[in-house]
Short mmCIF file of C-alpha atoms and ligand atoms in Angstrom, two decimals:
data_model
loop_
_atom_site.label_atom_id
_atom_site.label_comp_id
_atom_site.label_asym_id
_atom_site.label_seq_id
_atom_site.Cartn_x
_atom_site.Cartn_y
_atom_site.Cartn_z
CA MET A 1 23.31 12.97 -17.00
CA SER A 2 25.38 16.10 -17.08
CA ILE A 3 29.03 15.07 -16.92
CA GLN A 4 30.04 18.60 -16.11
CA SER A 5 28.08 18.89 -12.88
CA THR A 6 29.06 15.49 -11.58
CA GLN A 7 32.79 15.77 -11.99
CA PHE A 8 34.94 15.91 -8.94
CA ASP A 9 35.24 19.53 -7.93
CA PRO A 10 37.67 20.10 -5.01
CA ALA A 11 36.20 23.53 -4.35
CA ARG A 12 32.77 22.04 -3.55
CA VAL A 13 33.89 19.20 -1.35
CA PRO A 14 33.65 19.91 2.38
CA ALA A 15 36.75 19.34 4.40
CA THR A 16 35.60 16.24 6.26
CA VAL A 17 33.74 14.34 3.54
CA GLU A 18 35.54 13.61 0.31
CA ARG A 19 33.86 12.55 -2.91
CA ILE A 20 35.88 9.56 -4.11
CA VAL A 21 34.03 7.93 -6.98
CA GLU A 22 30.95 8.09 -9.12
CA THR A 23 29.26 5.39 -11.14
CA VAL A 24 25.74 4.21 -11.92
CA LEU A 25 23.69 1.49 -10.29
CA PRO A 26 20.83 -0.27 -12.06
CA THR A 27 18.29 -1.48 -9.46
CA ARG A 28 14.80 -2.91 -9.49
CA HIS A 29 13.71 0.71 -8.92
CA GLY A 30 15.57 1.81 -12.05
CA MET A 31 18.93 3.48 -12.62
CA PHE A 32 20.58 5.63 -9.94
CA ARG A 33 23.74 7.70 -9.85
CA LEU A 34 25.92 6.16 -7.16
CA VAL A 35 28.37 8.55 -5.55
CA GLY A 36 30.93 7.27 -3.04
CA TYR A 37 32.36 9.33 -0.19
CA ARG A 38 34.88 8.91 2.59
CA ASP A 39 34.60 10.99 5.75
CA GLY A 40 37.34 12.25 8.06
CA THR A 41 37.18 9.08 10.14
CA GLY A 42 37.77 6.88 7.09
CA THR A 43 34.18 5.61 7.01
CA GLU A 44 32.80 5.15 3.51
CA HIS A 45 29.29 6.28 2.53
CA VAL A 46 27.26 6.32 -0.66
CA ALA A 47 24.49 8.43 -2.12
CA LEU A 48 21.98 7.03 -4.63
CA ALA A 49 20.70 9.96 -6.63
CA ARG A 50 18.15 10.37 -9.36
CA GLY A 51 17.31 13.51 -11.32
CA ILE A 52 19.17 16.01 -9.18
CA ASP A 53 21.75 17.20 -11.71
CA ASP A 54 19.71 20.34 -12.17
CA ALA A 55 19.17 20.82 -8.43
CA ALA A 56 20.04 24.49 -8.48
CA GLY A 57 16.89 26.56 -8.28
CA SER A 58 14.45 23.66 -8.36
CA ALA A 59 12.16 22.37 -5.63
CA ALA A 60 13.44 20.45 -2.63
CA PRO A 61 13.90 16.78 -3.62
CA LEU A 62 12.78 13.71 -1.66
CA VAL A 63 15.69 12.63 0.53
CA ARG A 64 16.14 9.69 2.84
CA VAL A 65 19.13 9.70 5.17
CA HIS A 66 19.30 5.97 5.79
CA SER A 67 21.29 4.50 8.64
CA GLU A 68 23.13 1.33 7.66
CA CYS A 69 21.43 -1.82 8.95
CA LEU A 70 22.99 -5.03 7.66
CA THR A 71 20.30 -7.25 9.13
CA GLY A 72 17.39 -5.21 7.82
CA ASP A 73 18.82 -3.90 4.54
CA ALA A 74 20.65 -7.00 3.33
CA PHE A 75 18.94 -9.92 5.09
CA GLY A 76 15.38 -8.58 5.11
CA SER A 77 15.14 -8.82 8.91
CA TRP A 78 11.76 -8.06 10.43
CA ARG A 79 13.23 -7.19 13.84
CA CYS A 80 13.29 -3.63 12.52
CA ASP A 81 11.72 -1.95 9.51
CA CYS A 82 14.95 -0.58 7.95
CA GLY A 83 14.91 -2.77 4.85
CA GLU A 84 11.32 -1.91 4.04
CA GLN A 85 11.95 1.78 4.72
CA LEU A 86 14.90 1.73 2.32
CA ASP A 87 12.89 -0.04 -0.33
CA ALA A 88 9.94 2.34 0.09
CA ALA A 89 12.28 5.34 -0.13
CA LEU A 90 13.83 4.11 -3.40
CA ALA A 91 10.33 3.41 -4.74
CA ALA A 92 9.10 6.89 -3.78
CA ILE A 93 12.13 8.52 -5.42
CA ALA A 94 11.69 6.37 -8.53
CA ALA A 95 8.01 7.32 -8.72
CA GLU A 96 8.83 11.02 -8.52
CA GLY A 97 11.89 10.69 -10.76
CA ARG A 98 13.95 12.81 -8.41
CA GLY A 99 15.61 12.37 -5.03
CA VAL A 100 18.48 10.97 -3.03
CA VAL A 101 19.12 8.19 -0.55
CA VAL A 102 22.18 8.99 1.55
CA TYR A 103 23.29 5.64 2.90
CA VAL A 104 25.23 6.35 6.08
CA ARG A 105 27.65 3.63 7.11
CA GLY A 106 28.69 3.22 10.73
CA HIS A 107 25.14 3.77 11.92
CA GLU A 108 24.43 0.14 12.86
CA GLY A 109 22.22 -0.10 15.94
CA ARG A 110 21.76 3.68 16.03
CA GLY A 111 25.52 4.09 15.95
CA ILE A 112 26.67 1.47 18.48
CA GLY A 113 27.99 -0.96 15.86
CA LEU A 114 26.86 -4.26 14.40
CA LEU A 115 27.95 -6.65 17.14
CA ALA A 116 26.76 -4.34 19.91
CA LYS A 117 23.40 -4.22 18.11
CA LEU A 118 23.29 -8.02 18.11
CA LYS A 119 24.10 -8.01 21.84
CA ALA A 120 21.19 -5.61 22.30
CA TYR A 121 19.01 -8.02 20.29
CA ALA A 122 20.05 -10.82 22.66
CA LEU A 123 18.90 -8.70 25.61
CA GLN A 124 15.66 -7.88 23.78
CA ASP A 125 15.12 -11.64 23.36
CA GLN A 126 14.81 -11.69 27.17
CA GLY A 127 12.17 -8.96 27.18
CA VAL A 128 14.25 -5.79 27.51
CA ASP A 129 13.13 -3.03 25.13
CA THR A 130 15.42 -1.45 22.53
CA VAL A 131 16.17 1.66 24.62
CA ASP A 132 16.95 -0.20 27.87
CA ALA A 133 19.02 -2.79 25.98
CA ASN A 134 21.47 -0.13 24.76
CA THR A 135 21.61 1.43 28.24
CA ALA A 136 22.23 -1.96 29.86
CA LEU A 137 25.23 -2.42 27.56
CA GLY A 138 26.60 0.94 28.72
CA LEU A 139 25.97 2.39 25.27
CA PRO A 140 24.08 5.47 24.14
CA VAL A 141 20.46 5.05 23.05
CA ASP A 142 21.25 6.94 19.85
CA ALA A 143 24.87 7.74 19.01
CA ARG A 144 24.29 8.82 15.45
CA ARG A 145 25.67 12.03 13.98
CA TYR A 146 24.49 13.40 10.68
CA ASP A 147 27.28 15.81 9.68
CA GLN A 148 28.53 13.44 6.98
CA ALA A 149 24.99 13.19 5.56
CA ALA A 150 24.58 16.96 5.57
CA GLU A 151 27.93 17.41 3.83
CA ILE A 152 27.07 14.79 1.21
CA LEU A 153 23.78 16.59 0.48
CA GLN A 154 25.63 19.90 0.22
CA ASP A 155 28.17 18.28 -2.10
CA LEU A 156 25.27 17.19 -4.33
CA GLY A 157 24.05 20.79 -4.40
CA ILE A 158 21.09 20.16 -2.12
CA SER A 159 20.31 22.63 0.65
CA ALA A 160 16.58 21.94 1.13
CA VAL A 161 14.92 18.54 1.33
CA ARG A 162 11.60 16.80 1.72
CA LEU A 163 12.75 14.23 4.25
CA LEU A 164 11.50 10.64 4.11
CA SER A 165 11.62 9.74 7.82
CA GLY A 166 9.42 9.07 10.82
CA ASN A 167 12.08 10.45 13.18
CA PRO A 168 11.82 14.11 14.21
CA ALA A 169 15.32 13.96 15.77
CA LYS A 170 16.77 13.34 12.30
CA GLU A 171 14.93 16.38 10.96
CA GLU A 172 16.25 18.56 13.80
CA ALA A 173 19.81 17.32 13.35
CA LEU A 174 19.80 18.12 9.63
CA GLU A 175 18.28 21.56 10.28
CA ASP A 176 21.04 22.26 12.80
CA LEU A 177 23.57 21.30 10.12
CA GLY A 178 22.16 23.78 7.62
CA ILE A 179 19.86 21.53 5.59
CA ALA A 180 16.36 23.01 5.38
CA VAL A 181 13.72 20.34 5.92
CA VAL A 182 10.71 21.82 4.15
CA GLU A 183 8.61 18.72 4.76
CA ARG A 184 8.97 15.43 6.61
CA ARG A 185 7.01 12.46 5.40
CA ASN A 186 6.65 9.06 7.04
CA LEU A 187 6.98 6.23 4.54
CA PRO A 188 3.95 3.93 4.25
CA VAL A 189 5.54 0.85 5.80
CA ALA A 190 3.20 -1.24 7.92
CA ASP A 191 4.23 -2.77 11.24
CA ARG A 192 4.76 -6.51 11.40
CA ALA A 193 4.07 -8.79 14.33
CA GLU A 194 7.84 -9.36 14.58
CA ASN A 195 8.73 -5.67 14.97
CA ALA A 196 5.62 -4.18 16.55
CA GLY A 197 7.19 -4.03 20.04
CA TYR A 198 10.41 -2.48 18.78
CA LEU A 199 8.55 0.17 16.78
CA ALA A 200 6.18 0.89 19.67
CA THR A 201 9.20 1.56 21.90
CA LYS A 202 10.68 3.95 19.36
CA ARG A 203 7.36 5.81 19.27
CA ALA A 204 6.88 5.90 23.03
CA ARG A 205 10.45 6.61 24.09
CA MET A 206 12.18 8.15 21.05
CA ARG A 207 9.46 10.43 19.66
CA HIS A 208 9.08 8.46 16.42
CA ASP A 209 5.91 9.13 14.45
CA ALA A 210 2.83 7.00 14.97
CA ALA A 211 2.44 3.85 12.90
CA PRO A 212 1.19 4.39 9.39
CA ALA A 213 -0.07 0.79 9.56
CA ALA A 214 -3.80 1.28 9.10
CA ASP A 215 -3.19 4.27 6.87
CA ALA A 216 -0.77 2.37 4.67
CA TRP A 217 -3.73 0.99 2.76
CA GLU A 218 -5.05 4.48 2.38
CA SER A 219 -1.67 5.54 1.02
CA LEU A 220 -1.76 2.76 -1.51
CA LEU A 221 -5.21 3.90 -2.54
CA ASP A 222 -4.31 7.59 -2.34
CA GLY A 223 -6.02 9.33 -5.22
CA VAL A 224 -7.74 6.14 -6.30
CA VAL A 225 -10.86 6.44 -4.20
CA PRO A 226 -12.02 9.57 -2.40
CA ALA A 227 -11.22 9.35 1.30
CA ALA A 228 -13.67 7.71 3.67
CA PRO A 229 -15.81 10.16 5.66
CA ALA A 230 -14.48 11.25 9.06
CA PRO A 231 -15.78 9.23 12.03
CA GLY A 232 -18.26 11.92 13.17
CA GLU A 233 -19.47 12.47 9.67
CA ALA A 234 -20.05 8.77 9.14
CA GLU A 235 -22.57 8.65 12.01
CA GLU A 236 -24.62 11.38 10.39
CA LEU A 237 -24.84 9.60 7.10
CA THR A 238 -27.72 7.28 6.81
CA HIS A 239 -27.07 4.13 4.88
CA ARG A 240 -30.50 4.48 3.41
CA TYR A 241 -31.19 6.12 0.09
CA GLY A 242 -30.09 9.63 -0.57
CA TYR A 243 -26.90 8.90 1.30
CA LEU A 244 -24.04 10.20 -0.75
CA ALA A 245 -20.77 10.21 1.14
CA GLN A 246 -18.75 11.85 -1.61
CA PRO A 247 -19.76 13.33 -4.90
CA GLY A 248 -18.79 11.46 -8.02
CA SER A 249 -18.87 7.84 -8.85
CA GLN A 250 -16.29 5.16 -9.30
CA VAL A 251 -16.59 1.47 -10.01
CA ILE A 252 -13.84 -0.78 -8.73
CA GLY A 253 -13.54 -4.51 -9.25
CA GLN A 254 -11.52 -6.80 -7.02
CA LEU A 255 -10.90 -10.50 -7.20
CA ARG A 256 -8.42 -12.91 -5.68
CA GLN A 257 -7.70 -15.98 -7.74
CA SER A 258 -5.11 -18.71 -8.05
CA LEU A 259 -2.17 -18.01 -10.29
CA ASP A 260 -3.84 -20.15 -12.97
CA GLY A 261 -7.10 -18.25 -12.71
CA PHE A 262 -9.49 -20.10 -10.39
CA ILE A 263 -11.33 -18.97 -7.27
CA ALA A 264 -12.15 -22.48 -6.01
CA SER A 265 -11.65 -26.13 -6.86
CA ARG A 266 -14.07 -28.19 -9.01
CA SER A 267 -16.05 -29.09 -5.89
CA GLY A 268 -16.20 -25.45 -4.78
CA ASP A 269 -13.48 -25.77 -2.12
CA ALA A 270 -12.16 -22.22 -1.71
CA GLY A 271 -9.83 -23.02 1.17
CA PHE A 272 -6.96 -20.94 -0.12
CA HIS A 273 -9.00 -17.81 0.55
CA GLN A 274 -8.83 -18.42 4.31
CA ASP A 275 -5.31 -16.99 4.37
CA ARG A 276 -5.70 -14.02 2.07
CA GLY A 277 -2.63 -11.85 1.83
CA ASP A 278 -4.77 -9.00 0.56
CA HIS A 279 -7.19 -9.07 3.52
CA GLY A 280 -6.36 -5.50 4.58
CA HIS A 281 -6.60 -4.22 1.03
CA LEU A 282 -10.04 -5.76 0.54
CA GLN A 283 -11.27 -4.36 3.86
CA ARG A 284 -9.98 -0.92 2.93
CA LEU A 285 -11.74 -1.08 -0.44
CA ARG A 286 -14.99 -2.00 1.32
CA ALA A 287 -14.59 0.87 3.79
CA LEU A 288 -14.11 3.32 0.96
CA ALA A 289 -17.11 2.10 -1.05
CA ASP A 290 -20.74 3.17 -0.78
CA ALA A 291 -21.94 -0.20 -2.04
CA VAL A 292 -20.42 -3.65 -2.49
CA VAL A 293 -21.77 -5.91 -5.24
CA VAL A 294 -21.66 -9.71 -5.11
CA GLY A 295 -23.23 -12.46 -7.16
CA ALA A 296 -25.58 -15.02 -5.63
CA SER A 297 -23.15 -17.91 -6.19
CA THR A 298 -20.55 -16.21 -4.01
CA VAL A 299 -23.10 -15.63 -1.26
CA LEU A 300 -24.17 -19.26 -1.43
CA ALA A 301 -20.56 -20.49 -1.41
CA GLU A 302 -19.18 -18.28 1.34
CA ASP A 303 -22.14 -16.82 3.30
CA CYS A 304 -20.05 -13.66 3.70
CA SER A 305 -21.32 -10.61 5.62
CA LEU A 306 -19.32 -8.14 3.47
CA ALA A 307 -18.77 -6.04 6.60
CA VAL A 308 -15.70 -3.92 7.18
CA ALA A 309 -13.37 -5.41 9.77
CA ASP A 310 -9.87 -4.55 11.02
CA VAL A 311 -9.69 -1.12 9.34
CA PRO A 312 -11.48 2.14 10.17
CA GLY A 313 -14.69 2.89 8.31
CA ARG A 314 -18.26 1.75 8.03
CA SER A 315 -19.63 -1.18 6.10
CA PRO A 316 -21.00 -0.43 2.63
CA VAL A 317 -24.54 -1.13 1.45
CA ARG A 318 -24.71 -4.75 0.26
CA VAL A 319 -25.95 -5.43 -3.24
CA VAL A 320 -26.76 -9.05 -4.09
CA LEU A 321 -27.31 -9.94 -7.77
CA ASP A 322 -29.64 -12.92 -7.57
CA ALA A 323 -32.02 -13.24 -10.54
CA ALA A 324 -33.55 -16.50 -9.32
CA ALA A 325 -33.65 -15.42 -5.64
CA LYS A 326 -31.54 -18.44 -4.68
CA VAL A 327 -30.13 -16.79 -1.56
CA GLY A 328 -31.98 -18.03 1.52
CA GLY A 329 -33.60 -15.76 4.10
CA ASP A 330 -31.01 -16.84 6.68
CA ALA A 331 -28.04 -15.62 4.62
CA ARG A 332 -25.80 -13.15 6.45
CA VAL A 333 -26.15 -10.58 3.64
CA LEU A 334 -29.89 -10.41 4.42
CA ALA A 335 -29.38 -10.13 8.20
CA ASP A 336 -30.82 -7.25 10.21
CA ASP A 337 -27.40 -6.05 11.40
CA GLY A 338 -27.63 -2.32 10.75
CA VAL A 339 -26.28 -2.54 7.20
CA PRO A 340 -28.85 -2.20 4.42
CA THR A 341 -29.06 -4.63 1.52
CA LEU A 342 -30.38 -4.31 -2.01
CA TRP A 343 -31.47 -7.77 -3.11
CA ILE A 344 -31.77 -7.55 -6.88
CA VAL A 345 -33.96 -10.34 -8.24
CA SER A 346 -35.90 -10.90 -11.45
CA GLY A 347 -39.52 -9.84 -11.82
CA ASP A 348 -41.17 -13.12 -10.96
CA ALA A 349 -38.70 -14.60 -8.46
CA ALA A 350 -40.25 -15.62 -5.15
CA VAL A 351 -38.65 -14.13 -2.04
CA PRO A 352 -39.33 -15.37 1.49
CA PRO A 353 -41.72 -13.38 3.70
CA GLY A 354 -40.64 -11.53 6.81
CA LEU A 355 -37.47 -9.94 5.47
CA PRO A 356 -36.00 -7.24 7.74
CA ALA A 357 -36.77 -3.62 6.86
CA SER A 358 -33.09 -3.16 6.01
CA VAL A 359 -33.51 -5.40 2.95
CA GLU A 360 -34.97 -3.81 -0.15
CA VAL A 361 -36.01 -6.21 -2.88
CA VAL A 362 -35.35 -4.61 -6.27
CA ARG A 363 -36.99 -6.33 -9.20
CA LEU A 364 -35.46 -6.12 -12.67
CA PRO A 365 -36.63 -7.90 -15.82
CA ALA A 366 -34.65 -11.15 -16.09
CA GLU A 367 -33.05 -9.94 -19.33
CA ASP A 368 -32.00 -6.66 -17.72
CA PHE A 369 -29.24 -7.62 -15.26
CA ALA A 370 -26.58 -5.91 -17.37
CA PRO A 371 -23.87 -4.20 -15.29
CA ARG A 372 -24.87 -0.75 -16.57
CA ARG A 373 -28.47 -1.36 -15.52
CA VAL A 374 -27.36 -2.46 -12.04
CA LEU A 375 -25.20 0.65 -11.72
CA ASP A 376 -28.21 2.78 -12.70
CA VAL A 377 -30.13 1.25 -9.80
CA LEU A 378 -27.29 2.08 -7.39
CA HIS A 379 -26.63 5.57 -8.70
CA ALA A 380 -30.33 6.40 -8.44
CA ARG A 381 -29.97 5.70 -4.71
CA GLY A 382 -26.89 7.89 -4.33
CA LEU A 383 -24.50 4.96 -4.18
CA GLY A 384 -21.69 6.33 -6.34
CA LYS A 385 -18.61 4.44 -5.20
CA VAL A 386 -19.19 0.80 -6.03
CA LEU A 387 -16.96 -2.16 -5.25
CA VAL A 388 -17.66 -5.25 -7.34
CA GLU A 389 -16.24 -7.86 -5.02
CA GLY A 390 -17.06 -11.21 -6.55
CA GLY A 391 -17.21 -13.81 -7.64
CA GLY A 392 -15.35 -14.50 -10.84
CA ASN A 393 -18.43 -14.38 -13.05
CA THR A 394 -19.76 -11.12 -11.63
CA VAL A 395 -16.44 -9.27 -11.76
CA SER A 396 -15.84 -10.60 -15.28
CA ARG A 397 -19.24 -9.33 -16.45
CA PHE A 398 -18.51 -5.81 -15.12
CA LEU A 399 -15.05 -5.97 -16.71
CA GLU A 400 -16.39 -7.07 -20.07
CA ALA A 401 -19.10 -4.38 -19.99
CA GLY A 402 -16.33 -1.79 -19.74
CA VAL A 403 -17.70 -0.17 -16.60
CA LEU A 404 -14.75 -0.77 -14.23
CA ASP A 405 -12.59 2.25 -13.51
CA ARG A 406 -10.06 0.07 -11.72
CA LEU A 407 -9.55 -3.63 -11.17
CA TYR A 408 -7.51 -5.06 -8.30
CA LEU A 409 -6.68 -8.59 -9.37
CA THR A 410 -4.79 -10.46 -6.67
CA THR A 411 -3.07 -13.71 -7.53
CA ALA A 412 -2.29 -16.26 -4.84
CA PRO A 413 0.63 -18.69 -5.39
CA VAL A 414 -1.67 -21.69 -5.82
CA LEU A 415 -2.23 -23.76 -8.96
CA VAL A 416 -5.74 -25.23 -8.91
CA GLY A 417 -5.70 -26.85 -12.36
CA ASP A 418 -9.44 -26.86 -12.87
CA GLY A 419 -12.28 -25.41 -10.89
CA VAL A 420 -14.49 -22.35 -10.44
CA PRO A 421 -13.12 -19.77 -12.87
CA GLY A 422 -11.85 -16.35 -11.88
CA ILE A 423 -11.62 -13.65 -14.56
CA ARG A 424 -13.05 -15.00 -17.84
CA PHE A 425 -14.67 -13.14 -20.70
CA SER A 426 -15.34 -13.72 -24.36
CA GLY A 427 -12.06 -12.21 -25.47
CA SER A 428 -11.02 -11.67 -29.05
CA ASP A 429 -9.17 -13.43 -31.84
CA VAL A 430 -6.75 -10.52 -31.96
CA LEU A 431 -4.32 -10.15 -29.10
CA ALA A 432 -4.08 -6.44 -29.82
CA GLU A 433 -7.63 -6.20 -28.46
CA ALA A 434 -6.72 -7.81 -25.12
CA ARG A 435 -7.70 -5.73 -22.10
CA THR A 436 -4.84 -3.74 -20.64
CA ALA A 437 -4.27 -0.49 -18.83
CA PRO A 438 -1.54 1.24 -16.84
CA VAL A 439 -0.77 -1.04 -13.90
CA ARG A 440 0.72 -0.84 -10.43
CA ARG A 441 1.70 -3.90 -8.43
CA PHE A 442 1.62 -4.48 -4.70
CA VAL A 443 3.04 -7.41 -2.80
CA PHE A 444 0.73 -8.60 -0.01
CA GLY A 445 2.61 -11.35 1.77
CA GLN A 446 2.80 -14.18 -0.78
CA ASP A 447 0.14 -12.56 -2.98
CA ILE A 448 0.69 -10.13 -5.82
CA CYS A 449 -2.02 -7.57 -6.45
CA THR A 450 -2.13 -5.94 -9.88
CA GLU A 451 -4.09 -2.73 -10.21
CA PHE A 452 -5.44 -2.01 -13.71
CA ASN A 453 -6.28 1.66 -14.13
CA PHE A 454 -8.91 1.37 -16.86
CA ALA A 455 -10.11 4.94 -16.21
CA ALA A 456 -6.76 6.17 -17.52
CA THR A 457 -7.39 4.53 -20.89
CA ARG A 458 -10.65 6.35 -21.60
ZN1 LIG B 1 17.38 -2.06 11.17
#
């Protein structure tokens, strides 16, 4: 940090906001400069800054002007999305290594104050929406002013920003105060059941941007998998061979297992999967894939359809690895439901007669079910983006073969003790040879999803 540029400089401080103190704040998003201000009304504000010492002449930094919200920011309230917005803003700034959160005090309840906000909550408990609740209390719908925020940004040497906000009124206010908003970006925070009504009101009555909810998964996967085809385009694509939604290929593994590495109990009870925190993530992965690969044991255990549900996109081609053709003709993966299936069996395995035309039986020599051989079969049919979805044995075999570009390994907070194994492979005597890669982590409810970017290690 440059001491010179951060020293108190009376000439740079606007008349109404005074820079009082500067220190540093270590957070779970890393170290920030913490600069404290007092405005002309005596209200105290802070700015958390990272990498802006050399602001002069460089590109507009990410900036969030965050309105104080005790309930959301400190208590993690889900009545609003303030706490998650703040966290996402700090994460975005940390990821870019540069940016500022201006934390504006006195903005509780869009400027009406903490207790008035709680009174408005009490009215909302009776069914009044957030706008009408403020009005019923004789208070403005939005009483916030942003001059202190603009002056703090100017004090930090920032005149142009890329604003992290879903609120166009905030952008306009900053522009009016001389801060150029070169871009405004909505943070990828998904709605929750507890705040969906509140957020819908802000969108309908206060011009807030549409929910990024469904797209939040896409944001998480941004750059990981090429985007899904547009709705019109998807209709034109036939699922049958020669269909190639996007050029290029990518192989992604995903598995959800207990914290101690099992996907089911000894008897095959996989009950903890009924409440999967990563449901949306898995659906999104399916929607982005051309083909989804599962082992026969998983089909027999779960009779899954592997269809896309709850997110936009079409269902991928199903690929069932089943050397002994153990999967019965009535399995959902072999159903005539408009989604084609490649049923990969060994040369002499007997398959039932009368399979639908959507099922292609692919015969491989029994000794030739290696992951690379399976991928050859898929690539020859134009299926480039492949999701290896389960179970533990199948994902482990693709991992061990070194063909996974990414692995999303979700751990659920369950200890099974002994049972059907999740990720297992032969390993090595030398820990230095353990599989690792750059990782990112996502919290999905009670689950933690770790993304291994194996492609980055090649
Ligand atoms: Zn809030």
